[in-house]
Coordinates of C-alpha atoms in Angstrom, one line a residue:
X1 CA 0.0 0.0 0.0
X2 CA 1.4 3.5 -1.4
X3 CA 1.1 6.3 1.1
X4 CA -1.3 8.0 -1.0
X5 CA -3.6 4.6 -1.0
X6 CA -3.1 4.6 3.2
X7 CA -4.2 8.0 3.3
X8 CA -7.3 7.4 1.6
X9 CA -7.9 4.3 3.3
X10 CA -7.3 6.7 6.6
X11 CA -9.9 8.8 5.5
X12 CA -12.2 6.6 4.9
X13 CA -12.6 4.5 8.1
X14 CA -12.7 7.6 9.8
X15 CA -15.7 8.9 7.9
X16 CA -14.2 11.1 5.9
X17 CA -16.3 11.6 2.3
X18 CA -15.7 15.5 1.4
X19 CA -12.2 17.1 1.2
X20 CA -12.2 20.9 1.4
X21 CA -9.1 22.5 -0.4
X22 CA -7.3 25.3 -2.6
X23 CA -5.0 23.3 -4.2
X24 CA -1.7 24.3 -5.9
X25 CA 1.8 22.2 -7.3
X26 CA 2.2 20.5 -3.6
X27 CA -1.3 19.0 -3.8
X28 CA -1.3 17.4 -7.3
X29 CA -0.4 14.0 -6.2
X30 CA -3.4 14.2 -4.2
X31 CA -5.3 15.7 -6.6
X32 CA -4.2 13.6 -9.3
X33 CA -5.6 10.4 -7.0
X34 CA -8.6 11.9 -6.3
X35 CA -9.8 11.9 -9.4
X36 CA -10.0 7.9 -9.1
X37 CA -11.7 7.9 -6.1
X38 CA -15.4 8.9 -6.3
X39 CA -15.9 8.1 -3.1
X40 CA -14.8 11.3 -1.9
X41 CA -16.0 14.8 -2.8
X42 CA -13.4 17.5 -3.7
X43 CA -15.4 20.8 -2.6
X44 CA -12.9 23.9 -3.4
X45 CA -13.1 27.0 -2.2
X46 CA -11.0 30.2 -3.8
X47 CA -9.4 31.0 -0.9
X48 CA -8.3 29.5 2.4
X49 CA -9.9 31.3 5.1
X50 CA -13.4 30.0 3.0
X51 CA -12.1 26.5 2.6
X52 CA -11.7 26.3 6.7
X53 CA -14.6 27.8 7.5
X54 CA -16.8 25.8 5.4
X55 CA -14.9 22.8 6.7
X56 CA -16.0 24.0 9.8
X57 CA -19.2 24.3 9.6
X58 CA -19.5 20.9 7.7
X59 CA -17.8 19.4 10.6
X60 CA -20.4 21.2 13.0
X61 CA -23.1 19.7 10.9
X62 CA -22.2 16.0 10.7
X63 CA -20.5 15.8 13.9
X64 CA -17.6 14.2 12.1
X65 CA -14.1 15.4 11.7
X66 CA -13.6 17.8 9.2
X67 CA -10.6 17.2 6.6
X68 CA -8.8 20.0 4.7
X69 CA -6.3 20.2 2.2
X70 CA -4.3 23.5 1.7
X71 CA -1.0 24.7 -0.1
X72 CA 2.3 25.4 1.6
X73 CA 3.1 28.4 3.9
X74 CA 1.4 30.9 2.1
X75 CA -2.0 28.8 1.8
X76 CA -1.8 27.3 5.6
X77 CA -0.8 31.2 6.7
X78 CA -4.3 32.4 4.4
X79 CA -6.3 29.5 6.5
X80 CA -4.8 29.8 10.6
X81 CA -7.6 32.9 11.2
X82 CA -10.0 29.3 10.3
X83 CA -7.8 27.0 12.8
X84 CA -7.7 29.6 15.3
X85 CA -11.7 30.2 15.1
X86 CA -11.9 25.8 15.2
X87 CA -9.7 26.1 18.3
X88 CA -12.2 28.4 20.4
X89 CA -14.7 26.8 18.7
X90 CA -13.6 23.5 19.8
X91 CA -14.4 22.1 16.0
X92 CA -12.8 19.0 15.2
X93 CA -10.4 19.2 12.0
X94 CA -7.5 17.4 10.5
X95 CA -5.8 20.1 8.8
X96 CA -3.0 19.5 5.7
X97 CA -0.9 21.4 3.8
X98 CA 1.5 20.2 1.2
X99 CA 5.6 20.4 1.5
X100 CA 7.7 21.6 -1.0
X101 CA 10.0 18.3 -2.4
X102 CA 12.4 17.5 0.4
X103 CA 15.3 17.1 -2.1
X104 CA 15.9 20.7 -2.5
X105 CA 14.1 22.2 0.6
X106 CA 18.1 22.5 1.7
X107 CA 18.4 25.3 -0.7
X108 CA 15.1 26.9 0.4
X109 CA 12.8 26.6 -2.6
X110 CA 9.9 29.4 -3.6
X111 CA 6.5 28.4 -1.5
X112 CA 8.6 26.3 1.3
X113 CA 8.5 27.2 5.0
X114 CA 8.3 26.4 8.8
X115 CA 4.9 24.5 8.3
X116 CA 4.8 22.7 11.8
X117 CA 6.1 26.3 13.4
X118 CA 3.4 28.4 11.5
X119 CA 0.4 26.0 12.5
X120 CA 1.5 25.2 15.8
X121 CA 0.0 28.5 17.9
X122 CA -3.4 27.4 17.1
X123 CA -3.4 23.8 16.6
X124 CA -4.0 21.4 19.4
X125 CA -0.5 19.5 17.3
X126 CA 1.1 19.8 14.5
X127 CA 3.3 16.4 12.8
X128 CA 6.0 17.2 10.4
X129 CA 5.6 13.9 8.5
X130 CA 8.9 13.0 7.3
X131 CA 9.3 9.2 6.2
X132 CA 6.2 7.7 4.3
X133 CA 5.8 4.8 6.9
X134 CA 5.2 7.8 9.6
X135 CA 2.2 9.0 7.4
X136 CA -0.7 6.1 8.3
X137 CA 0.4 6.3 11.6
X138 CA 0.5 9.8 12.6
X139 CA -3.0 10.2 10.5
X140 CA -4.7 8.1 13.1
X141 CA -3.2 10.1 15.5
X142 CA -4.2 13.2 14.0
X143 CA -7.8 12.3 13.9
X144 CA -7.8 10.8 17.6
X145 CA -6.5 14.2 18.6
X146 CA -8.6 16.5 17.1
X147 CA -12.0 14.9 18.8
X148 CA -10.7 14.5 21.9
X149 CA -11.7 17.3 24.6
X150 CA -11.2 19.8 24.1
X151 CA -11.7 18.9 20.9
X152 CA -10.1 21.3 18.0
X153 CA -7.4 21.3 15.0
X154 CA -4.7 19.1 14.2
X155 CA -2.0 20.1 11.6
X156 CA 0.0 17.2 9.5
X157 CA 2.6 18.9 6.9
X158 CA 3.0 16.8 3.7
X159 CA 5.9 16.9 1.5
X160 CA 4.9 16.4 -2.4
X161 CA 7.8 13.7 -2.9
X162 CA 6.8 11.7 -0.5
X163 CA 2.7 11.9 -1.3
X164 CA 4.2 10.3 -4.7
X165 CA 6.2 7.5 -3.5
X166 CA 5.2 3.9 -4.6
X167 CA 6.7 2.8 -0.9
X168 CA 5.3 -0.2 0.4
X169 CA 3.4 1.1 4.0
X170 CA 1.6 -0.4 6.9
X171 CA -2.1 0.6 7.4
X172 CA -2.7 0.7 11.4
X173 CA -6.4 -0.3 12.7
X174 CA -8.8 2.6 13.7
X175 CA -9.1 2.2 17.7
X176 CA -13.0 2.5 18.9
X177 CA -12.8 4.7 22.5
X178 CA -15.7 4.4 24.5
X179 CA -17.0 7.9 25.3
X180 CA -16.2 9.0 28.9
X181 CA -18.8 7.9 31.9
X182 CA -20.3 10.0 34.5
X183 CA -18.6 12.3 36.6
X184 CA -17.7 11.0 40.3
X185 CA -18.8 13.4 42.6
X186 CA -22.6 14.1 42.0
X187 CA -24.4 13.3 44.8
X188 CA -22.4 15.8 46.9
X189 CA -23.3 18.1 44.0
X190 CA -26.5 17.3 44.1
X191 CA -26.8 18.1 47.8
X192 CA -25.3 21.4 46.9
X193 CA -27.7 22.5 44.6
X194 CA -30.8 21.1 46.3
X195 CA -30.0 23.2 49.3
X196 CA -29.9 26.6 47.8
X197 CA -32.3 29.3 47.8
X198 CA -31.7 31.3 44.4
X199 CA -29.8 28.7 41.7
X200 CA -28.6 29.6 38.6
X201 CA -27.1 28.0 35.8
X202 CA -24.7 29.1 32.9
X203 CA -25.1 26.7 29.9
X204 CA -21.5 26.4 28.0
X205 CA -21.0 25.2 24.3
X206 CA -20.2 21.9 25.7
X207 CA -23.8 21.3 26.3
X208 CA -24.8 21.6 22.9
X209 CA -21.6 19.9 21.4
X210 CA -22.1 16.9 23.8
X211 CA -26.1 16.4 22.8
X212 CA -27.0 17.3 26.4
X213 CA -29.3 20.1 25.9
X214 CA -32.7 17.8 27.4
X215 CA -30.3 16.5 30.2
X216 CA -29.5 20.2 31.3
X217 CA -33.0 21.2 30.8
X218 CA -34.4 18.4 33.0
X219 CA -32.0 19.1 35.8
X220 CA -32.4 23.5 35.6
X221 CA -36.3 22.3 36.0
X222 CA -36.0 20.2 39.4
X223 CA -33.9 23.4 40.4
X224 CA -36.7 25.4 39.2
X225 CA -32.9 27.6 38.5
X226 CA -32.6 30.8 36.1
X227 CA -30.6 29.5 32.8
X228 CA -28.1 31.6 31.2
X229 CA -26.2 31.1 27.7
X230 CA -22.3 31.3 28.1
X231 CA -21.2 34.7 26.6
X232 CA -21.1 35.4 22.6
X233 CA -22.4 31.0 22.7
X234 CA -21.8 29.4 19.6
X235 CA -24.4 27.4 20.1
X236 CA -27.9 26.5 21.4
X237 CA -27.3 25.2 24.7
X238 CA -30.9 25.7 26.0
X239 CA -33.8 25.9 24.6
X240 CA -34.4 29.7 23.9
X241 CA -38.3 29.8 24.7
X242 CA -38.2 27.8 27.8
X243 CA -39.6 30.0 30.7
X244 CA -36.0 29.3 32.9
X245 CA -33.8 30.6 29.8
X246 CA -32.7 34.3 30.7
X247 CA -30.6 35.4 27.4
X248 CA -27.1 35.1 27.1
X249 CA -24.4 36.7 29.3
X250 CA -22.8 40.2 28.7
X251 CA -18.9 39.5 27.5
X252 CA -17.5 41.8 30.6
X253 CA -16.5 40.2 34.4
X254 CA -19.0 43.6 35.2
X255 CA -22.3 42.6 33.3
X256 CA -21.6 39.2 34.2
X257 CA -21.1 39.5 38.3
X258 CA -24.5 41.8 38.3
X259 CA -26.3 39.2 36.4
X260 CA -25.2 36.9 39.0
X261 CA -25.9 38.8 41.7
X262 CA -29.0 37.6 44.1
X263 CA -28.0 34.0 43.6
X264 CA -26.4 31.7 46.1
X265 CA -25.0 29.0 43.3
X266 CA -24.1 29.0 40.3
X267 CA -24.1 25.5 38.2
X268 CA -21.1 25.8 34.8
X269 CA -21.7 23.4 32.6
X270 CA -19.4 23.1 29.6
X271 CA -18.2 26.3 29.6
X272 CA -14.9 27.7 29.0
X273 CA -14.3 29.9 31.4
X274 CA -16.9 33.0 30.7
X275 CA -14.6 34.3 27.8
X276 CA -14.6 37.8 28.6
X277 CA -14.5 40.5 26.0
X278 CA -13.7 44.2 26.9
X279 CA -11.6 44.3 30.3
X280 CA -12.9 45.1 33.8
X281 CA -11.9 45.1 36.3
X282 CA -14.3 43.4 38.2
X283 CA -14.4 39.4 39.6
X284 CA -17.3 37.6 37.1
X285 CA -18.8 36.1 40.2
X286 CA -20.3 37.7 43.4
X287 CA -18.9 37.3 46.7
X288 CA -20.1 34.6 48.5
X289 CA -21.3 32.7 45.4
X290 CA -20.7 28.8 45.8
X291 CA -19.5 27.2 42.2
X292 CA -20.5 23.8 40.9
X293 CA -18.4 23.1 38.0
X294 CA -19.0 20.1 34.9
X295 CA -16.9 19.9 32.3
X296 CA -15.5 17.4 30.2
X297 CA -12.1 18.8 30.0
X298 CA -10.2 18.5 33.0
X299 CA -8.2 21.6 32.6
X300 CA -11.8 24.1 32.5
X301 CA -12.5 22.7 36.6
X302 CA -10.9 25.8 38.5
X303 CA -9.3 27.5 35.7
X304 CA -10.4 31.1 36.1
X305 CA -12.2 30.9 39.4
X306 CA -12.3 28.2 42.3
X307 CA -15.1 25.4 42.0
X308 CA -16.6 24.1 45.6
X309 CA -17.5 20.7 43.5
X310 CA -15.5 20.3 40.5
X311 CA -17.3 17.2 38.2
X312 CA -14.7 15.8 35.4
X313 CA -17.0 13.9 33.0
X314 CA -19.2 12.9 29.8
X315 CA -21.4 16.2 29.8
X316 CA -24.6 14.5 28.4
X317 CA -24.3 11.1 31.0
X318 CA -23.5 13.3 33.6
X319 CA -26.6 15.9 33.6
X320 CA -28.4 12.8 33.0
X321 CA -27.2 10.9 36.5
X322 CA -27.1 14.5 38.1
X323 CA -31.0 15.3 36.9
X324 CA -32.2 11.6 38.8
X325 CA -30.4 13.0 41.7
X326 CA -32.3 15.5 41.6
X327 CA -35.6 13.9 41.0
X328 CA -38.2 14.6 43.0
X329 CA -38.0 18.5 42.4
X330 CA -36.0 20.5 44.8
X331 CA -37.9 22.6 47.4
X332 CA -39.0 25.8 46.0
X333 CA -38.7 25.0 42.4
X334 CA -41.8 25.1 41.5
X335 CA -42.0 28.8 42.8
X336 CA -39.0 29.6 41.3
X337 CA -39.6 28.3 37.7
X338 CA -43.3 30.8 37.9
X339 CA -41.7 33.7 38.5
X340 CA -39.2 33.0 35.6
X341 CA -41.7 32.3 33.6
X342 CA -43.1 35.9 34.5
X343 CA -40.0 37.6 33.7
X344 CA -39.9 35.4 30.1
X345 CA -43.4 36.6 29.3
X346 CA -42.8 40.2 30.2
X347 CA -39.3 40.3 28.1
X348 CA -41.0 38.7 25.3
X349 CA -44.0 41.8 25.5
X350 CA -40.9 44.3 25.6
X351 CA -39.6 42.6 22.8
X352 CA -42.4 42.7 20.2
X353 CA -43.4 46.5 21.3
X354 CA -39.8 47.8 20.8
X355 CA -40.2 45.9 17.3
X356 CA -43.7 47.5 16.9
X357 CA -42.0 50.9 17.6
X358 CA -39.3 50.4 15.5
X359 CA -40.0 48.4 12.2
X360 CA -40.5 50.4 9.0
X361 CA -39.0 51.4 5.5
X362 CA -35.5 51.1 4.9
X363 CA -33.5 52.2 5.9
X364 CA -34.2 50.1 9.1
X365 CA -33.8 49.8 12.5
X366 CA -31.1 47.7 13.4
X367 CA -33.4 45.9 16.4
X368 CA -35.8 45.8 14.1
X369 CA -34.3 44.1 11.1
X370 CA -33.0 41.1 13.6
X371 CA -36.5 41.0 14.9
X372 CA -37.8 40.5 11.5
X373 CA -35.5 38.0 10.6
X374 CA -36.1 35.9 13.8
X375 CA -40.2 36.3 12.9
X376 CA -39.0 34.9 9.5
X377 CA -36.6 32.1 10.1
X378 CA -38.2 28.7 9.3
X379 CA -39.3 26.3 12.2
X380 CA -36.0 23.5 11.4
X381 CA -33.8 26.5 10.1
X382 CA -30.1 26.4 10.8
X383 CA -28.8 30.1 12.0
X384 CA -25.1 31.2 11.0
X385 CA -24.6 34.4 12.7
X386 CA -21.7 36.8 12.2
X387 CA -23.6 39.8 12.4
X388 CA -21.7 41.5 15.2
X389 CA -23.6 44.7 16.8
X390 CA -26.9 43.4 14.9
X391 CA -25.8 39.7 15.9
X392 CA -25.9 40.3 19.8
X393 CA -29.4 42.3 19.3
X394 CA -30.4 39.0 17.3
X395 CA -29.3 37.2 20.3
X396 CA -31.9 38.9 22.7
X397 CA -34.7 38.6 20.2
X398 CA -34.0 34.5 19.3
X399 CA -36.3 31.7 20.3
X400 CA -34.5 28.7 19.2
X401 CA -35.3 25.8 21.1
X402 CA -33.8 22.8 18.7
X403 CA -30.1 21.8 19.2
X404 CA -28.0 23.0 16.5
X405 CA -30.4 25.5 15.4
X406 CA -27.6 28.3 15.7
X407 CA -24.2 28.7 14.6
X408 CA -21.4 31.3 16.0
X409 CA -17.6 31.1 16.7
X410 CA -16.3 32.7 19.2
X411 CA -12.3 32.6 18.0
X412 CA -13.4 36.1 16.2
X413 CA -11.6 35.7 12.8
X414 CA -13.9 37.4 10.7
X415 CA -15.2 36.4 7.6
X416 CA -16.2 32.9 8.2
X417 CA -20.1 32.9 8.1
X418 CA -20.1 32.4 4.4
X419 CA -18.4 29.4 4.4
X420 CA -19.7 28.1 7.6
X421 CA -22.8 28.7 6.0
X422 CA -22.1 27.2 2.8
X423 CA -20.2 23.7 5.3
X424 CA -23.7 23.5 7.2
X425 CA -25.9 23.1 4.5
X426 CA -23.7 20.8 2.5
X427 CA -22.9 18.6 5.9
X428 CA -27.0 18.6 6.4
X429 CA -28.9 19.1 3.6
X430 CA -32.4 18.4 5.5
X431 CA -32.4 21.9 7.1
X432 CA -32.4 25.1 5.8
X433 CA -29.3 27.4 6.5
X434 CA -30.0 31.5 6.9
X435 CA -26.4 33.4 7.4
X436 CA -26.8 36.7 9.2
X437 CA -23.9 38.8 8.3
X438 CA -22.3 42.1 8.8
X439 CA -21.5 44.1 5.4
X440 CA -17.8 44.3 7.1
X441 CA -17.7 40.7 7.5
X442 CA -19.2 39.8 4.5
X443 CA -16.2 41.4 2.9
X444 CA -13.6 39.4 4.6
X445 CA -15.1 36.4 3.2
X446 CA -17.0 37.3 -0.3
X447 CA -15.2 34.9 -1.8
X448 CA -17.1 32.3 -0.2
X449 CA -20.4 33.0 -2.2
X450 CA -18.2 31.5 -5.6
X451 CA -18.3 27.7 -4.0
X452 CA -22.1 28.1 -3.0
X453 CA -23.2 29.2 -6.5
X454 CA -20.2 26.2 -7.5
X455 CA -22.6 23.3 -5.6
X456 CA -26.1 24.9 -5.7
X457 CA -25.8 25.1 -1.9
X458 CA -29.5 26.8 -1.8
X459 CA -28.0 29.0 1.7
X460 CA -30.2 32.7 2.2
X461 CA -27.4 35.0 2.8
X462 CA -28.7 37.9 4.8
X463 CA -26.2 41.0 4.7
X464 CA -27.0 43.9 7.6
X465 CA -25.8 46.9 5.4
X466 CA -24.9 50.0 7.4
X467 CA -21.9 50.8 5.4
X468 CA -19.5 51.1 8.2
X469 CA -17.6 49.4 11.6
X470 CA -20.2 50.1 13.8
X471 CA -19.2 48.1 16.5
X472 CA -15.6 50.4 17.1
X473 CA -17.8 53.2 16.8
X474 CA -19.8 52.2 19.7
X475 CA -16.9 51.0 21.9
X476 CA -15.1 54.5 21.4
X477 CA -18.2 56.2 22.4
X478 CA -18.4 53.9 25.1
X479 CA -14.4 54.8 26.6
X480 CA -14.7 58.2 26.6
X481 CA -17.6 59.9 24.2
X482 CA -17.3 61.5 20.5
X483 CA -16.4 64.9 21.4
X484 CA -12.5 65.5 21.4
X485 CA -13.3 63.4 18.2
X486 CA -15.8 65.7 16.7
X487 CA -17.9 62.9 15.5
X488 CA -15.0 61.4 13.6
X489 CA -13.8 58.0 13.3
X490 CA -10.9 57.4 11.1
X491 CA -10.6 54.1 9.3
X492 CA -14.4 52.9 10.6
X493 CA -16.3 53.3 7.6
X494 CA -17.0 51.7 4.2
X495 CA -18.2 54.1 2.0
X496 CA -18.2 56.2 0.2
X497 CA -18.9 54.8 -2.6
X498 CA -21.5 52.5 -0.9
X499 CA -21.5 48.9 -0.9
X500 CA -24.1 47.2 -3.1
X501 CA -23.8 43.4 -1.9
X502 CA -26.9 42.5 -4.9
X503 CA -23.8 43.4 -7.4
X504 CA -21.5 41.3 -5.4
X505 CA -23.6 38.2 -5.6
X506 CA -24.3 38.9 -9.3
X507 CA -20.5 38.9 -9.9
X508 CA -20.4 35.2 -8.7
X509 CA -23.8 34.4 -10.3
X510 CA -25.9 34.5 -7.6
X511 CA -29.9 36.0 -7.6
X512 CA -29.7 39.0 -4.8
X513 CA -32.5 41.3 -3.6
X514 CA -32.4 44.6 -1.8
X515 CA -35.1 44.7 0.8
X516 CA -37.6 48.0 1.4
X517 CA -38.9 47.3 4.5
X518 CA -39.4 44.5 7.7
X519 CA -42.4 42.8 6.3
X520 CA -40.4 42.3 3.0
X521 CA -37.4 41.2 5.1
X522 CA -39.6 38.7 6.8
X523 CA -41.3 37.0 4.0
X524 CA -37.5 36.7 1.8
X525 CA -36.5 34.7 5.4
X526 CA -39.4 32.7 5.8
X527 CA -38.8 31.1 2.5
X528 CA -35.1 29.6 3.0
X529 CA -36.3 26.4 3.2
X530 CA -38.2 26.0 -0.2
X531 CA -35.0 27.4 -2.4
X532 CA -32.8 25.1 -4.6
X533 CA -30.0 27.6 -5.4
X534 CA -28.7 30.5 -2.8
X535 CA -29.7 33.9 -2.8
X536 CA -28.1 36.9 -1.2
X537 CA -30.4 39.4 0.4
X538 CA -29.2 43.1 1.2
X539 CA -30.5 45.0 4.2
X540 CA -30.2 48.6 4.3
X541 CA -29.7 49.5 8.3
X542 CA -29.4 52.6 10.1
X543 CA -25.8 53.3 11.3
X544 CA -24.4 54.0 14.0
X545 CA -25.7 56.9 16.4
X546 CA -23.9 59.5 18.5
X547 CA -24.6 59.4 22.1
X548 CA -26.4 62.9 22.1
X549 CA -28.6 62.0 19.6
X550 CA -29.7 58.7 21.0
X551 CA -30.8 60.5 24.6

């Protein structure tokens, strides 16, 4: 067996089927062999920062590990903002990138470099595969790596001489690992929890990546505890119109120490660490506070903050044990889970009148152009969000209760919502896939919308328009006001000339339309799920507002 035929034999007892690449000289052997081998799809994307995000997102999708192919330094360089946003992410990928010849990388050849040294700051490993008997081998280990917690990228580097070698190689078995048990510790943890007065819980990404959403949701409701999403969650790791769900968590130690406040325990589930944003000063958790702490990674149990019960386990089997525990209810529960419910109702009320205040003509309210597209989004849709200031009013305005219904990252490499968006639908083409995006960030990755015209991926790209970096704008408001500015903000806007996105997707072929009003942005949302191609829809949105004029 060449090393080219263990590779593919690799790949597919590991599930692999689609290969996402940009290929160039270094990847022609593998090219050159994939064109006998039907059994796996060659999706390409034009540039690397698209390949790995749709990789992504197609890993997100199947659950599978996600299998790139990319080109030397330069190309692996183009695609690290994609392994650093898989890293945060905690998206499983086996990332590769082809080696100039080894017989002349002595004399430092065009498109060589440090491969191993350029991946390694945002991989979980990186192999410098160097003899062609290594390359079965360290594959295995590669995709063993990159799903075990926390689970992220793994880098192999590839020369091209020895992809084409016709040495003979041994193929090494695929290993089956049984998926980690229960936490030790729960009962005590249960007895914790039982016994307070005012329990809340914040719900990490691990929830949702672990299946555990109805486990978590059956032990918050024999607390009768207040639910939180983990700050800027990539996920849906509670059910967004369940009565105990109270929105996601500001990303500052400040915002997220007053939502806190009033409780007597807090219950982390999956969560890595609260991932603040903007700096203060502040201690994320009250004084006094108690901390119960589950996690499947060993290294999140007192990493920021001390845990009174620290649980090291299987998320999903331990919420599971942990929720028959806790069965019957816990006293005052019952109580507890009302007046949630209360406060749910009466958000939801402020909610639709701040939309009924606010919707119109173009162009539109920012609030009210996420509550439109939430109205609009079809019951089994698939949300990619990378929206930024309209993405965290989207947040408060969401009601998704199925898992995987919403997809984020949190590493905050722009650009990758097209091509997460473009991975989802082609990794599960049952649901529908809506991308919220920001006109900035729709420009770090426009070259994304060439592969989905390329497969008929039918995606509804939804572009908030407000022709500028809003978000910097607010956040230099918010340090120290616009007036030793004058109301200026150098390098924070993106016109003129003003960006027309429907001439962007006609470029790569795609239909476009440019939106007049909420009830037309509504109606274009609502029918994602009965398209066959993709279609780009631009959203003219107010921009951004001056303190003084906002009072």
């Amino acid at each position: 067996m060449t090393p080219l035929e263990a590779l593919f034999a690799v790949l597919r007892e590991e599930g692999v089927t689609r290969i996402f690449g940009n290929p160039g000289t270094t990847e022609l052997p593998l090219l050159d062999a994939l064109a006998e081998r039907p059994e796996f799809e060659y999706t390409l994307g034009l540039q690397e920062a698209s390949v790995m995000a749709m990789a992504d997102g197609y890993a997100r999708a199947t659950g599978r590990t996600g299998f790139v192919n990319l080109h030397v330094a330069a190309g692996l360089a183009n695609g690290l903002v994609g392994m650093l946003n898989a890293a945060r992410s905690r998206t499983p990928l086996v990332v590769t990138a082809g080696q100039q010849d080894r017989r002349h990388l002595v004399q430092d050849p065009m498109l060589a470099g440090d491969l191993v040294g350029i991946a390694r700051p945002v991989a979980k490993h990186a192999f410098d595969v160097q003899h062609a008997h290594d390359l079965p081998l360290l594959l295995r280990r590669a995709f063993a790596l990159a799903a075990r917690p926390p689970a992220g990228p793994v880098f192999l580097s590839l020369p091209m001489d020895l992809m084409a070698e016709a040495t003979d190689v041994w193929l090494p078995a695929r290993s089956v690992v049984a998926p980690p048990g229960a936490a030790p510790g729960l009962a005590e943890a249960a007895r914790l929890l039982e016994a307070a007065q005012a329990p809340v819980v914040v719900a990490g990404d691990g929830v949702g990546r672990e299946g555990a959403v109805p486990a978590l949701v059956a032990v918050a409701e024999r607390l009768g505890a207040t639910v939180y999403h983990q700050p800027m969650n990539d996920g849906v790791d509670f059910p967004g119109g369940h009565p105990l769900h109270a929105g996601t968590l500001p990303a500052t130690h400040a915002a997220i120490r007053a939502a806190l406040t009033g409780h007597d325990i807090v219950f982390i589930v999956g969560c890595h660490a609260f991932t603040p944003h903007h700096y203060t000063p502040e201690h994320p958790l009250p004084d006094g506070i108690r901390v119960v702490q589950l996690d499947s990674d060993a290294a999140e149990i007192g990493r920021n903050f001390a845990a009174d019960r620290g649980l090291v386990g299987g998320i999903r089997v331990s919420l599971e044990a942990l929720a028959e525990l806790l069965d019957p209810p816990a006293a005052g529960s019952a109580r507890r889970t009302a007046e949630a419910a209360r406060r749910s109702a009466a958000r939801r009320a402020r909610a639709d009148q701040q939309f009924r205040d606010r919707r119109g003509p173009a162009p539109i309210d920012p609030y009210a152009a996420a509550y439109a597209v939430a109205t609009g989004l079809p019951d089994d849709a698939v949300l990619v969000e990378e929206a930024i200031t309209t993405g965290v009013l989207l947040r408060r305005v969401l009601r998704l209760d199925r898992p995987g219904s919403y997809v984020h990252t949190v590493g905050g490499g722009l650009g990758s919502g097209i091509g997460a968006a473009v991975g989802h639908r082609l990794g599960d083409p049952r649901r529908p896939v809506v991308a919220v995006l920001g006109d900035g960030c729709t420009m770090f990755g426009l070259q994304g919308l060439w592969s989905a015209v390329r497969y008929r991926v039918p995606v509804t790209f939804v572009v908030m328009n407000n022709g500028e970096y809003r978000t910097l704008k607010d956040t230099l408001d918010g340090i120290g006001g616009p007036s030793s500015r004058q109301g200026r903000y150098l390098g924070l806007d993106l016109g003129p000339p003003a960006l027309d996105f429907t001439r962007a997707a006609a470029f790569f072929g795609m239909g476009a339309i440019r939106v007049r009003d909420t009830t037309e942005l509504t109606e274009a949302v609502a029918k994602a799920g009965t398209r066959d191609a993709p279609l780009l829809i631009d959203v003219p949105i107010t921009g951004h507002r001056q303190p003084e004029e906002t009072a």
